[in-house]
Amino acid sequence: MHTPLPMHVRIAIAGTGFAGLAAAVRLMEDGERDLVLLERSGDVGGTWRDNSYPGCACDVPSHLYSLSFAPNPGWSRAFSPQEEIHRYLQGVARDHGVLPHVRFDTTLLHAAWDDERQRWAIETSRGTFTADILISGVGGLSEPAIPALPGLDTFAGATFHSATWDHDHELRGSRVAVIGTGASAIQFIPEIVQDVERLTLLQRTPPWVLPRRDRAISPWEQRLFRRVPLAQKAMRAAIYAGRELFALPLLHPRLARRTQEMAVANIHRSVSDPELRAKLTPDYTIGCKRILLSNRYYRALARDNVDVVTTGIREVRPHGVVTDDGVEHPCDTIIFGTGFQVTDQPVAHQIVGSAGRTLHEAWAGSPTAHLGTTVAGFPNLFMLLGPNTGLGHTSITIMIEAQVEYVRQALRHMRTARVATIEPRPAAQAAWNAEVDRRGRGTVWTAGGCASWYLDETGRNSTLWPAFTFTYRRRVARFDAADYTLTGPRPRRATPVAPVPATVPA
Ligand code: NAP
């Protein structure tokens, strides 16, 4: 039995992953109780609930890949597996009293700003309601991208995406084609390779892969973190500092040589066949696409039952994938490790601002937002993990928390200044984006010689924050009302009263 939707709330939050939960917890600490979280599925956890493919784990150390206000002394490994992060998020929702505010199985379909009533009119799969404030916590990695390959609908076998893994499908003895070589594929390929009869990897671009320095966290360390919370804080701070150093070769690609040499050595250590080595060696600067971590990926590809195919895909036939050279690669199962719709997210088509335009229309192919969080023309909308808040070098939770603290300040300001709506001034948003573009110039993401999903259809990086995270934290540390147009509550229109007749009819 689902809790019904309210008629009106002060705050609506879309999504219950890291972003939505962090926002809910911190706003509730500020006394906000009139809030709902919309969750399309039956459980919290966002991307860490959905991505349950074999081998799914985080490539950012656990003590940093978590919320600073909800430390977990019990992390079992340096890099947490998916189930553990999912359980952690379930715990955060439960322990901070968020669950009663979540409306499960409720998909956000449409949200339109009503200027007259100064609120969002929100349509969901389970009814409509209104909200003063809308916070999007849907993130960039929620909508799987499956390429429109000619003939895909004629395929006689099974197909699924890494983010919607079919655990009931038996892979043992199957001939499997894997499309994609991103962070997800390099994690699941080593897990399935020994079971499948044949694995054909269709690689468009090879990734750079570095060794993954994972280890079990010992019971005595966990005890220490439990008894001395400061020790865990120190560990988190040390990891934070170390990861910020990783940004240096990304921001200044001339410093990337050493890292790239380590990645080449990694290929040579695991692969002896020169032809396969050549296929697996990227021709772009390391970091241009996300640097991947694995100790098992290259060894998996060196097995006898694996073919790495680098020719492009022409079409799919009932029993195989045909490449541009006309060769048909027979398979019974196709697994898509083809990533997500990052720069053209469905949510951008669903949110309609004051001018009647969707975010997608307002952005015209290149998403922008003031401080990556608020958008001119979209009053009272806050986007967690909005444009240019993604990261290539460290934990995304740092950006989420920085944004959530900014939203808190904005809402406090609205309360104390008795403001009904806030909307960034176009000039402030333009200045911020000019700063983002200036910071991005010469970084590996624009100068590294690769095509990545960090770049939008105009070729601009509208996904990543192209600097250190402490710089972003500093830039959003204070809500500056001067960047915004603030509007007070509109006077309520008097209810029309029937005119009193001047004379009483006889
Ligand atoms: P991804 O990084 O976007 O990789 C998609 C892969 O599919 C790429 O190799 C891409 O090739 C290939 N591809 C896409 N369309 C194709 C087509 N039409 N034909 C052939 N190949 C095609 O996706 P992902 O691996 O799911 O990872 C997405 C993001 O999720 C990561 O970058 C990361 O942020 C996150 N993630 C994180 C972790 C973690 O440990 N923290 C783990 C998994 C995922 P091209 O390179 O040529 O485009």
XYZ file of C-alpha atoms and ligand atoms in Angstrom:
554
model
C 0.000 0.000 0.000
C 1.486 3.320 -1.085
C 1.313 6.502 0.989
C -0.757 8.950 -1.059
C 0.856 12.031 -2.574
C 0.101 15.309 -0.787
C -1.798 18.111 -2.603
C 1.100 20.478 -1.967
C 4.536 20.333 -0.352
C 7.205 22.866 0.310
C 9.993 20.713 -1.178
C 9.885 17.915 -3.764
C 13.065 15.935 -4.360
C 13.409 13.657 -7.397
C 15.527 10.575 -6.743
C 16.789 8.715 -3.670
C 20.396 8.051 -4.603
C 23.304 9.768 -2.897
C 22.073 13.215 -4.037
C 18.399 12.966 -3.113
C 19.107 11.366 0.259
C 21.849 13.857 1.166
C 19.507 16.742 0.342
C 16.662 15.265 2.387
C 18.833 14.565 5.455
C 20.444 18.020 5.539
C 17.210 19.910 4.870
C 15.434 17.932 7.565
C 18.220 18.974 9.947
C 17.189 22.550 9.146
C 13.660 21.767 10.275
C 12.192 21.200 6.820
C 9.573 18.524 7.336
C 7.201 19.331 4.506
C 9.075 17.395 1.842
C 8.620 14.352 -0.378
C 11.118 12.329 -2.338
C 9.931 10.768 -5.597
C 11.436 7.353 -6.260
C 10.602 5.508 -9.472
C 11.481 2.105 -8.007
C 10.548 0.248 -4.830
C 13.826 0.908 -2.978
C 16.290 3.727 -2.354
C 19.844 3.760 -3.689
C 19.763 5.195 -7.211
C 22.574 4.017 -9.424
C 23.876 1.751 -6.638
C 20.523 -0.041 -6.496
C 20.181 -0.426 -10.269
C 23.701 -1.468 -11.218
C 23.914 -4.968 -9.835
C 26.023 -6.514 -12.599
C 28.680 -9.065 -11.511
C 31.772 -7.331 -10.187
C 30.078 -3.934 -9.741
C 32.107 -1.916 -7.255
C 33.277 1.618 -6.715
C 36.635 2.801 -8.013
C 36.847 5.578 -5.416
C 37.924 4.507 -1.904
C 34.981 3.770 0.400
C 35.968 6.186 3.172
C 35.683 9.041 0.697
C 32.858 7.597 -1.382
C 30.311 8.169 1.368
C 28.597 11.098 3.042
C 30.726 13.071 5.501
C 27.800 13.352 7.933
C 27.106 9.600 7.800
C 30.483 7.861 8.209
C 30.539 4.080 8.017
C 33.330 2.585 10.149
C 32.413 -0.887 8.867
C 33.454 -0.658 5.202
C 34.812 -4.106 4.380
C 37.166 -3.182 1.539
C 39.196 -0.226 0.324
C 36.881 -0.128 -2.729
C 33.347 -1.071 -1.748
C 31.304 -3.581 -3.700
C 27.910 -2.431 -4.994
C 25.751 -4.304 -2.427
C 27.636 -2.683 0.431
C 27.130 0.834 -0.947
C 23.468 0.051 -1.585
C 23.074 -1.202 2.009
C 24.851 1.938 3.233
C 22.346 4.169 1.398
C 19.418 2.132 2.743
C 20.900 2.681 6.224
C 21.269 6.442 5.687
C 17.611 6.682 4.587
C 16.417 4.592 7.540
C 18.595 6.071 10.281
C 17.919 9.690 9.320
C 14.146 9.289 9.142
C 13.920 9.863 5.389
C 11.871 6.757 4.489
C 8.443 8.122 5.577
C 8.981 10.979 3.113
C 9.728 8.709 0.141
C 6.953 7.963 -2.348
C 8.067 4.676 -3.921
C 7.095 3.480 -7.403
C 6.409 7.107 -8.264
C 8.074 8.343 -11.429
C 8.452 12.043 -12.135
C 6.838 12.590 -15.535
C 6.572 16.349 -15.875
C 7.170 19.472 -13.788
C 6.020 22.882 -15.000
C 6.601 26.200 -13.247
C 3.347 28.014 -12.523
C 4.287 31.697 -12.383
C 0.911 32.813 -11.146
C 0.900 30.501 -8.149
C 4.708 30.567 -7.717
C 5.055 26.834 -7.524
C 5.897 23.720 -9.490
C 3.005 21.680 -10.889
C 4.328 18.135 -10.745
C 2.931 15.166 -12.612
C 3.978 11.685 -11.548
C 3.018 8.148 -12.470
C 0.862 8.128 -9.328
C -0.847 11.491 -9.545
C -0.183 15.219 -9.457
C 0.747 17.688 -6.732
C 2.430 21.062 -6.354
C 5.679 22.094 -4.646
C 7.303 25.437 -3.829
C 10.785 24.049 -4.442
C 11.944 21.295 -6.807
C 15.286 19.582 -6.245
C 16.516 17.216 -8.934
C 18.658 14.439 -7.553
C 18.419 12.136 -10.545
C 22.102 12.326 -11.498
C 23.639 11.634 -14.872
C 23.944 7.865 -14.669
C 20.310 6.865 -14.347
C 19.138 6.310 -17.929
C 20.935 3.459 -19.744
C 21.978 4.206 -23.319
C 21.483 1.392 -25.839
C 22.745 2.160 -29.341
C 20.177 1.942 -32.144
C 21.975 -0.821 -34.044
C 20.301 -1.833 -37.308
C 18.613 -5.219 -36.948
C 18.804 -5.309 -33.140
C 15.091 -6.158 -32.975
C 15.696 -9.266 -35.117
C 18.184 -10.778 -32.651
C 16.976 -14.228 -31.575
C 18.903 -14.387 -28.275
C 18.834 -12.351 -25.075
C 20.026 -8.756 -24.744
C 20.448 -6.610 -21.649
C 22.326 -3.553 -20.415
C 24.857 -3.580 -17.566
C 22.539 -1.316 -15.540
C 19.576 -3.706 -15.950
C 21.474 -6.994 -15.636
C 19.325 -10.073 -16.205
C 20.372 -12.278 -13.272
C 18.000 -15.045 -14.386
C 19.725 -15.388 -17.734
C 22.159 -18.314 -17.764
C 25.471 -17.240 -19.261
C 27.191 -20.555 -18.652
C 28.020 -22.115 -22.011
C 26.627 -19.127 -23.907
C 28.367 -17.256 -26.723
C 28.306 -13.677 -25.529
C 28.942 -10.431 -27.395
C 29.833 -7.495 -25.150
C 29.520 -4.018 -26.632
C 31.464 -1.311 -24.807
C 34.691 -1.087 -22.844
C 33.861 1.498 -20.155
C 33.982 1.365 -16.347
C 31.072 -1.096 -16.202
C 32.267 -3.541 -18.907
C 35.776 -3.813 -17.466
C 34.234 -4.836 -14.155
C 31.804 -7.496 -15.408
C 33.941 -9.068 -18.177
C 36.444 -10.717 -15.753
C 33.488 -12.044 -13.713
C 31.743 -13.844 -16.592
C 34.624 -14.794 -18.876
C 35.359 -18.167 -17.291
C 31.716 -19.274 -17.541
C 30.864 -18.324 -21.100
C 31.763 -20.494 -24.058
C 33.021 -17.560 -26.105
C 33.200 -13.835 -25.406
C 33.404 -11.413 -28.321
C 34.298 -7.935 -27.121
C 33.280 -5.239 -29.578
C 35.597 -2.395 -28.701
C 35.166 1.037 -30.283
C 37.828 2.797 -28.204
C 40.216 1.153 -25.743
C 40.261 2.640 -22.222
C 43.403 3.374 -20.215
C 43.458 0.972 -17.262
C 45.597 1.218 -14.119
C 45.999 -1.434 -11.397
C 43.361 -1.390 -8.665
C 44.909 -1.299 -5.221
C 42.053 -2.930 -3.354
C 42.393 -4.686 -0.017
C 40.202 -5.941 2.801
C 39.860 -3.514 5.707
C 40.819 -5.511 8.790
C 38.536 -5.943 11.825
C 41.000 -3.992 13.982
C 40.846 -1.019 11.605
C 37.047 -1.163 11.685
C 37.170 -1.273 15.503
C 39.516 1.709 15.516
C 37.192 3.709 13.250
C 34.242 2.775 15.456
C 35.976 3.788 18.695
C 37.903 6.776 17.409
C 35.771 8.576 14.816
C 38.596 11.097 14.420
C 40.784 8.318 12.970
C 38.237 7.728 10.223
C 38.019 11.463 9.591
C 41.807 11.585 9.256
C 41.702 8.638 6.841
C 39.037 10.395 4.779
C 41.075 13.617 4.732
C 44.205 11.740 3.616
C 42.320 9.998 0.799
C 40.762 13.333 -0.176
C 44.167 14.996 -0.441
C 45.617 12.074 -2.400
C 42.748 12.071 -4.879
C 43.016 15.818 -5.436
C 46.588 15.196 -6.570
C 45.134 12.883 -9.258
C 43.596 16.010 -10.797
C 47.024 17.456 -11.651
C 47.738 15.375 -14.796
C 44.130 15.870 -15.907
C 44.264 19.636 -15.574
C 47.794 19.821 -17.002
C 48.160 16.944 -19.514
C 51.914 17.527 -19.839
C 52.158 16.010 -16.358
C 50.386 12.842 -17.556
C 53.436 11.096 -19.073
C 54.365 9.108 -15.980
C 50.785 7.929 -15.377
C 50.472 6.911 -19.026
C 53.729 4.928 -18.814
C 52.313 3.064 -15.809
C 49.202 2.254 -17.842
C 51.278 0.965 -20.784
C 53.298 -1.201 -18.369
C 49.999 -2.558 -17.056
C 49.082 -3.778 -20.563
C 52.513 -5.349 -21.061
C 52.384 -7.142 -17.713
C 49.133 -8.924 -18.546
C 49.141 -9.366 -22.334
C 51.988 -11.045 -24.221
C 50.407 -11.130 -27.706
C 51.695 -8.002 -29.545
C 48.604 -7.823 -31.755
C 46.276 -7.794 -28.757
C 48.518 -5.291 -26.963
C 48.252 -2.952 -29.943
C 44.448 -3.249 -29.967
C 44.285 -2.462 -26.258
C 46.623 0.549 -26.330
C 44.721 3.844 -26.598
C 45.893 6.597 -28.936
C 44.720 9.508 -26.758
C 46.135 11.069 -23.614
C 45.336 9.228 -20.407
C 42.454 10.830 -18.508
C 40.645 12.119 -21.613
C 38.142 9.357 -20.901
C 37.722 8.135 -17.341
C 40.825 6.258 -16.142
C 39.709 2.754 -15.218
C 41.058 0.534 -12.449
C 41.337 -3.245 -12.757
C 43.807 -6.012 -12.043
C 41.848 -8.594 -14.023
C 40.546 -6.968 -17.194
C 43.591 -7.449 -19.436
C 44.163 -10.991 -18.205
C 40.532 -11.794 -19.007
C 40.974 -10.527 -22.562
C 44.133 -12.602 -23.017
C 42.142 -15.851 -22.545
C 41.656 -18.296 -25.416
C 37.866 -17.978 -25.397
C 37.950 -14.189 -25.978
C 38.086 -12.237 -29.240
C 38.665 -8.508 -29.145
C 37.080 -7.038 -32.263
C 37.934 -3.458 -33.136
C 36.029 -3.136 -36.421
C 32.843 -1.053 -36.144
C 29.415 -2.660 -35.855
C 27.350 -2.696 -39.057
C 24.243 -4.572 -37.946
C 22.772 -7.262 -35.755
C 21.332 -10.440 -37.264
C 19.252 -13.133 -35.510
C 22.336 -15.120 -34.503
C 25.203 -12.660 -34.459
C 26.716 -9.202 -34.734
C 28.085 -8.178 -38.131
C 31.029 -5.804 -38.292
C 31.863 -3.297 -41.056
C 34.171 -5.854 -42.727
C 31.152 -8.132 -43.297
C 32.229 -10.734 -40.715
C 29.395 -12.146 -38.600
C 30.367 -12.837 -34.988
C 27.964 -15.540 -33.779
C 26.420 -15.024 -30.335
C 23.454 -16.064 -28.193
C 23.542 -13.097 -25.809
C 24.406 -9.420 -26.299
C 25.381 -7.425 -23.220
C 25.479 -3.652 -23.570
C 28.134 -1.939 -21.487
C 27.334 1.195 -23.447
C 26.867 3.699 -20.631
C 24.206 6.279 -19.928
C 22.372 9.236 -21.448
C 24.479 11.848 -19.722
C 24.365 15.027 -21.801
C 20.768 14.559 -22.978
C 18.994 13.363 -19.862
C 15.257 12.615 -19.915
C 14.745 14.968 -16.948
C 15.758 17.900 -19.184
C 12.731 17.145 -21.363
C 10.391 16.910 -18.374
C 11.109 20.173 -16.550
C 9.390 23.240 -18.023
C 10.406 26.724 -16.869
C 8.637 30.091 -16.647
C 8.847 30.762 -20.408
C 7.153 27.447 -21.208
C 10.436 25.958 -22.429
C 11.939 22.697 -21.250
C 15.476 22.602 -19.859
C 16.410 20.762 -23.048
C 15.087 23.633 -25.182
C 16.668 26.300 -22.990
C 20.033 24.531 -23.148
C 19.991 24.084 -26.930
C 22.404 21.165 -26.889
C 24.775 22.490 -24.203
C 23.613 22.295 -20.580
C 24.573 25.217 -18.327
C 23.579 26.279 -14.833
C 24.688 28.873 -12.318
C 27.261 27.119 -10.108
C 26.051 23.888 -11.733
C 22.931 24.150 -9.561
C 20.328 26.779 -10.564
C 19.099 27.752 -14.035
C 17.865 31.121 -15.327
C 14.220 30.808 -16.365
C 13.623 27.979 -13.888
C 12.676 29.544 -10.544
C 13.028 27.495 -7.370
C 14.752 24.634 -9.186
C 17.962 23.149 -7.792
C 19.867 20.560 -9.782
C 22.185 18.336 -7.790
C 24.914 17.055 -10.090
C 23.783 19.616 -12.647
C 25.951 20.786 -15.565
C 29.727 20.781 -14.940
C 29.606 19.149 -11.543
C 30.788 15.681 -12.617
C 34.295 14.550 -11.718
C 37.046 12.586 -13.357
C 39.347 12.157 -10.388
C 37.579 11.757 -7.068
C 34.361 11.105 -5.160
C 31.211 12.644 -6.578
C 29.801 12.788 -3.046
C 32.056 15.810 -2.451
C 30.261 17.749 -5.171
C 26.837 16.565 -3.992
C 27.509 17.703 -0.438
C 28.870 21.076 -1.560
C 25.730 21.632 -3.628
C 23.419 20.491 -0.845
C 25.034 22.986 1.567
C 24.481 25.696 -1.062
C 20.806 24.738 -1.424
C 20.430 24.851 2.374
C 21.764 28.375 2.420
C 19.504 29.424 -0.438
C 16.438 28.074 1.357
C 17.484 29.710 4.630
C 17.846 32.986 2.784
C 14.397 32.569 1.251
C 12.930 32.009 4.708
C 14.645 34.892 6.453
C 14.190 37.384 3.605
C 10.578 36.206 3.115
C 11.194 35.453 -0.503
C 8.873 33.202 -2.513
C 11.005 32.616 -5.594
C 14.647 32.759 -6.525
C 16.129 32.521 -9.981
C 19.711 33.130 -11.069
C 20.346 36.284 -13.088
C 21.296 35.352 -16.658
C 24.446 37.494 -16.290
C 25.568 35.564 -13.180
C 24.974 32.252 -14.940
C 26.855 33.431 -18.042
C 29.806 34.599 -15.915
C 29.954 31.241 -14.150
C 29.924 29.346 -17.424
C 32.613 31.595 -18.865
C 34.688 30.681 -15.802
C 33.993 26.966 -16.348
C 35.025 27.220 -20.001
C 38.164 29.165 -19.096
C 39.136 26.584 -16.486
C 38.456 23.780 -18.974
C 40.787 25.117 -21.640
C 43.895 22.983 -22.067
C 42.666 20.240 -19.724
C 42.896 16.641 -20.893
C 39.124 16.478 -21.408
C 39.231 19.020 -24.233
C 42.855 18.656 -25.394
C 43.412 14.923 -24.881
C 42.425 13.797 -28.381
C 39.404 11.637 -27.605
C 35.631 11.765 -28.059
C 34.014 11.292 -24.666
C 30.553 11.588 -23.171
C 31.859 14.502 -21.126
C 31.455 16.605 -24.290
C 27.979 17.573 -25.475
C 26.720 17.765 -29.068
C 28.328 21.204 -29.461
C 31.708 19.756 -28.421
C 31.698 21.660 -25.121
C 32.489 19.994 -21.805
C 29.192 20.469 -19.992
C 29.629 17.473 -17.714
C 32.833 17.749 -15.681
C 34.002 20.326 -13.188
C 37.388 21.127 -14.728
C 39.298 21.969 -11.540
C 40.030 20.784 -8.003
C 36.994 20.030 -5.836
C 38.226 22.430 -3.139
C 37.920 25.229 -5.711
C 34.298 24.292 -6.379
C 33.587 24.032 -2.657
C 34.992 27.499 -2.175
C 32.925 28.913 -5.049
C 29.623 27.566 -3.659
C 30.440 28.072 0.018
C 28.324 31.230 0.280
C 24.902 31.869 -1.238
C 25.150 35.306 -2.832
C 21.672 36.799 -3.181
C 23.087 39.389 -5.613
C 23.356 36.614 -8.212
C 19.599 36.097 -8.054
C 16.298 37.716 -8.854
C 14.206 37.360 -5.725
C 10.447 37.723 -5.678
C 8.236 38.091 -2.657
C 4.987 36.215 -2.268
C 2.294 37.510 -4.595
C -0.644 39.073 -2.806
C -3.382 36.515 -2.746
C -6.168 37.469 -5.149
C -9.311 38.300 -3.223
C -11.990 35.712 -3.772
C -14.655 37.321 -5.949
C -17.736 38.070 -3.855
C -21.185 38.146 -5.378
C -22.339 41.789 -5.655
C -24.910 42.775 -3.063
C -28.085 43.993 -4.788
C -28.684 47.685 -4.142
C -32.326 47.257 -3.630
C -34.250 44.385 -2.376
C -36.610 43.285 -5.096
C -40.134 43.653 -4.182
P 30.798 4.472 -20.456
O 31.959 4.823 -19.663
O 29.998 5.549 -21.099
O 31.281 3.437 -21.538
C 30.453 3.088 -22.609
C 31.221 2.194 -23.552
O 30.351 1.795 -24.587
C 32.404 2.891 -24.204
O 33.441 1.990 -24.347
C 31.826 3.303 -25.558
O 32.800 3.430 -26.556
C 30.954 2.102 -25.841
N 29.896 2.394 -26.794
C 28.861 3.249 -26.646
N 28.094 3.234 -27.748
C 28.669 2.341 -28.609
C 28.346 1.901 -29.912
N 27.288 2.389 -30.581
N 29.157 0.996 -30.495
C 30.230 0.522 -29.839
N 30.597 0.900 -28.597
C 29.812 1.812 -27.998
O 29.724 3.616 -19.628
P 29.936 2.747 -18.305
O 31.029 1.816 -18.452
O 28.599 2.208 -17.933
O 30.355 3.816 -17.250
C 29.617 5.028 -17.143
C 30.087 5.789 -15.961
O 29.583 5.145 -14.826
C 31.583 5.826 -15.716
O 32.296 6.729 -16.432
C 31.612 6.133 -14.265
O 31.403 7.505 -14.061
C 30.441 5.349 -13.771
N 30.886 4.060 -13.258
C 31.632 4.109 -12.152
C 32.081 2.966 -11.618
C 32.896 3.077 -10.390
O 33.618 2.185 -10.115
N 32.804 4.178 -9.635
C 31.806 1.739 -12.193
C 31.015 1.703 -13.322
C 30.550 2.884 -13.858
P 33.541 4.835 -26.824
O 34.547 4.971 -25.730
O 34.124 4.691 -28.168
O 32.476 5.884 -26.763
